[in-house]
Amino acid sequence: MKERTAIIPGSFDPLTYGHVDIIRRSASLVDKLYVVVGSNSSKQALFTAEERKEHICSVLSDLENISVEIWDGLTVDFLKKVGSPLIIKGVRDSNDFYYEMEQATANKILFPEHETLLMAADPQLTFVRSSTIKEMVRFGADVSSIVPEVVNRALIEKYKQLT
Amino acid sequence: MKERTAIIPGSFDPLTYGHVDIIRRSASLVDKLYVVVGSNSSKQALFTAEERKEHICSVLSDLENISVEIWDGLTVDFLKKVGSPLIIKGVRDSNDFYYEMEQATANKILFPEHETLLMAADPQLTFVRSSTIKEMVRFGADVSSIVPEVVNRALIEKYKQLT
Amino acid sequence: MKERTAIIPGSFDPLTYGHVDIIRRSASLVDKLYVVVGSNSSKQALFTAEERKEHICSVLSDLENISVEIWDGLTVDFLKKVGSPLIIKGVRDSNDFYYEMEQATANKILFPEHETLLMAADPQLTFVRSSTIKEMVRFGADVSSIVPEVVNRALIEKYKQLT
Amino acid sequence: MKERTAIIPGSFDPLTYGHVDIIRRSASLVDKLYVVVGSNSSKQALFTAEERKEHICSVLSDLENISVEIWDGLTVDFLKKVGSPLIIKGVRDSNDFYYEMEQATANKILFPEHETLLMAADPQLTFVRSSTIKEMVRFGADVSSIVPEVVNRALIEKYKQLT
Amino acid sequence: MKERTAIIPGSFDPLTYGHVDIIRRSASLVDKLYVVVGSNSSKQALFTAEERKEHICSVLSDLENISVEIWDGLTVDFLKKVGSPLIIKGVRDSNDFYYEMEQATANKILFPEHETLLMAADPQLTFVRSSTIKEMVRFGADVSSIVPEVVNRALIEKYKQLT
Amino acid sequence: MKERTAIIPGSFDPLTYGHVDIIRRSASLVDKLYVVVGSNSSKQALFTAEERKEHICSVLSDLENISVEIWDGLTVDFLKKVGSPLIIKGVRDSNDFYYEMEQATANKILFPEHETLLMAADPQLTFVRSSTIKEMVRFGADVSSIVPEVVNRALIEKYKQLT
């Protein structure tokens, strides 16, 4: 038997209970799971990649088989670097589905030996997108039921600085 | 490291190159893969469960880590029987996606410890559904580019008997 | 101010917590809400219309402004009979949405003075369709987290009789 | 310049103003248009293929470049018979779209030299499906705004006979 | 009987016949309807919030139970301010539907006592989005069949100033 | 018989094998096909309109009945200029479909005498969007299986200049 590994790439800006659920469920299916925080410079991020990595490490510190890493590059290049054949992505609706289908096809072209598997997101936990959360916080809304406590505090702090 | 297993349930009536692709790709991701042929009595099948099992075994005889089994019951009961936590399903479009989302939710209620992962079907191989293939063969169409040779011969034989 | 009324038509075969949620939320928005149990003879129902009416009355006995009625006919004819201008329907996904869009258009043609409003179903409560529930019960699955207690007991009883 | 021809296959059971619109618009784009009435024996038709052909001929008698024909077989075999490379189909929503995508793919396999082009149906004219119209008429509803006069009279006549 | 109120939030930039239709139909279902013009500073608006309010007031001056208001903030905060439990939104297709589903979920989290009801937009009136209208006008196209006369004049005036 | 013409508008930034396939298939259905390269100034293009025209001419030099033209304006104005009644657009999934439905409706309003026909894109050739290709190249990925050789070389050259 060989070691089974997978990666979960994302921007996690901010980390939601939906992300936490997908990571927990995925971690139980493999021997080692890499959570890959994209430091994509083209999207305007609220938290730095380092802050987002800290949030994930803090909330999921009980998971022994995950490794949280920051990556600026193609997802398939991360797969090659760590020698993993598998991407796991959470999906909520058909918009997510078609987006991930296209990403998977593009990644297949770049790295035919890999696979992308989609995990149905828990609708209760993930119906609110990260972009909507940022909008909600901007207007002073309480999002403590959507994001972990550490993220909630960081969001409040961040918006205090901005205003 | 523990053994990683998964199941692929389906009716495979008939087995297509699309199914073959999903099975091959899934088999490479786990230590053992169960291909579970549903002997669902409510749907009118063209081939018997035994015939469908034979087709899969014949076409995929080179895969050493798959086990093809016939099952008449809930999918989650098969998972429990073999002690596997994972269902893999191929999906092509948003209709498939929502159907599998509902199945996954129902299965979560019945067996919370399992997961369902969706694999994007190769669009070239799987755009034609099994039901359409049966319709095509009924009118004498050549489907040898959609189904494996052994299935093609069996289809021709089957329709000869029916007419 | 005039009395605001609405109707919720459905087959409720069986009544789920999802239906219960939609009815409760709708009841709070109008002065009187009619829950209209379709006795559609073309679909093969598990429970009789009378049984389904009893389930609704039993589970929602605390709602003072609802009236549960059995109806065999066009939904718009019920609207005309009780003088209500409004249909409320729960929707979960785009399949439901397009189905209800078509029904609403057909009903507009038959009765232009009415409106159909769609209410987003709570994803947690309603992802499992009534048809799937029947399938689940048929295989002896526990659906007590999806349907009210009285319906659960009736389902178990019903399947005992059938086997 | 060669003669440009196309076919519009369908069951037209019953013919709606939506069908009439698609046929008229398609007829203006080609030199000759074949309207192909499927005499598909597996679906339970309300009108016979001959009656449906008569409805189309009657309503569209002013179109000089259409030919209405009854066909029991694969659509691609009709294309081959008349030497036409083109199927035109009306589509209303994503369900229609995916259905026609699959049909087009299946037909490409059977007859690679042909094309299928999709025409966006006028939403006002075609939101009500033929199957819904049959249901509406069964309950005595007036569908004169959805189907041509000759079809409306035939529907009323047909349901009189059935009751 | 208590007073039944609802709100219709939107940017109305510009107001279309589709918006007018949704507002009229909604106004007939409640005792009082608030039309809430978002003065969202992040989106680049063509007309100022005041201009958009004037367009709505001018076109719908015959509706006695509507109140048009400008709001810069969360929609749920407007609901709380006026004591209304209900948002009505027009939807055209599955993209709109999923967007409104997410908004409704986010709003439920912020204000659980409210409801969002979706009204199927008249496909004939609303298939062209406000953003497309702006593009059309920019190229000198006549959009008088899509927007009310007063808006049409204002659009022409606005683009004269810009060029 | 009159000459049958059509246009294929697009940004072709960059031209993919998917575009090439749609153009080839469309060219066989009409007497003359105009490929209309949009020089839309609002979108940030990678290649100039002239470069994109050159790519199309170079790759499709064997097609005798196509004419590649640059156009800055409404698509319907190009139709009027060349006297063509037909737009052909490739579509891959329901997102494309709804986008093209809205464009077709807007164009119908501007020019009722024209038609838009949708051609199902070959899923194998077109699942990767032009925007994704640009992202892939930016990270040094090999896209030679998605774009023609001449475009591939131009992409590599372009990104060399940018870095």
PDB file of C-alpha atoms in Angstrom, chain F residues 15 20 24 51-63 66 68 148-151 153:
ATOM      1  CA  LEU F  15      -7.946  31.860 -31.124  1.00  0.00           C
ATOM      2  CA  VAL F  20     -11.360  26.867 -35.369  1.00  0.00           C
ATOM      3  CA  ARG F  24     -14.971  25.242 -40.042  1.00  0.00           C
ATOM      4  CA  GLU F  51      -2.978  40.156 -34.681  1.00  0.00           C
ATOM      5  CA  ARG F  52      -6.112  38.136 -33.966  1.00  0.00           C
ATOM      6  CA  LYS F  53      -7.295  38.589 -37.556  1.00  0.00           C
ATOM      7  CA  GLU F  54      -3.906  37.383 -38.801  1.00  0.00           C
ATOM      8  CA  HIS F  55      -4.125  34.264 -36.604  1.00  0.00           C
ATOM      9  CA  ILE F  56      -7.545  33.363 -38.020  1.00  0.00           C
ATOM     10  CA  CYS F  57      -6.492  34.018 -41.626  1.00  0.00           C
ATOM     11  CA  SER F  58      -3.315  32.005 -41.165  1.00  0.00           C
ATOM     12  CA  VAL F  59      -4.943  28.964 -39.562  1.00  0.00           C
ATOM     13  CA  LEU F  60      -8.007  28.880 -41.820  1.00  0.00           C
ATOM     14  CA  SER F  61      -6.367  29.887 -45.105  1.00  0.00           C
ATOM     15  CA  ASP F  62      -7.818  26.783 -46.795  1.00  0.00           C
ATOM     16  CA  LEU F  63     -11.429  27.947 -46.315  1.00  0.00           C
ATOM     17  CA  ILE F  66     -14.774  32.955 -45.193  1.00  0.00           C
ATOM     18  CA  VAL F  68     -12.254  37.831 -41.614  1.00  0.00           C
ATOM     19  CA  PRO F 148      -3.047  26.393 -33.081  1.00  0.00           C
ATOM     20  CA  GLU F 149       0.735  26.446 -33.521  1.00  0.00           C
ATOM     21  CA  VAL F 150       0.847  30.037 -34.778  1.00  0.00           C
ATOM     22  CA  VAL F 151      -1.108  31.240 -31.745  1.00  0.00           C
ATOM     23  CA  ARG F 153       4.198  30.863 -30.725  1.00  0.00           C
TER      24      ARG F 153
END
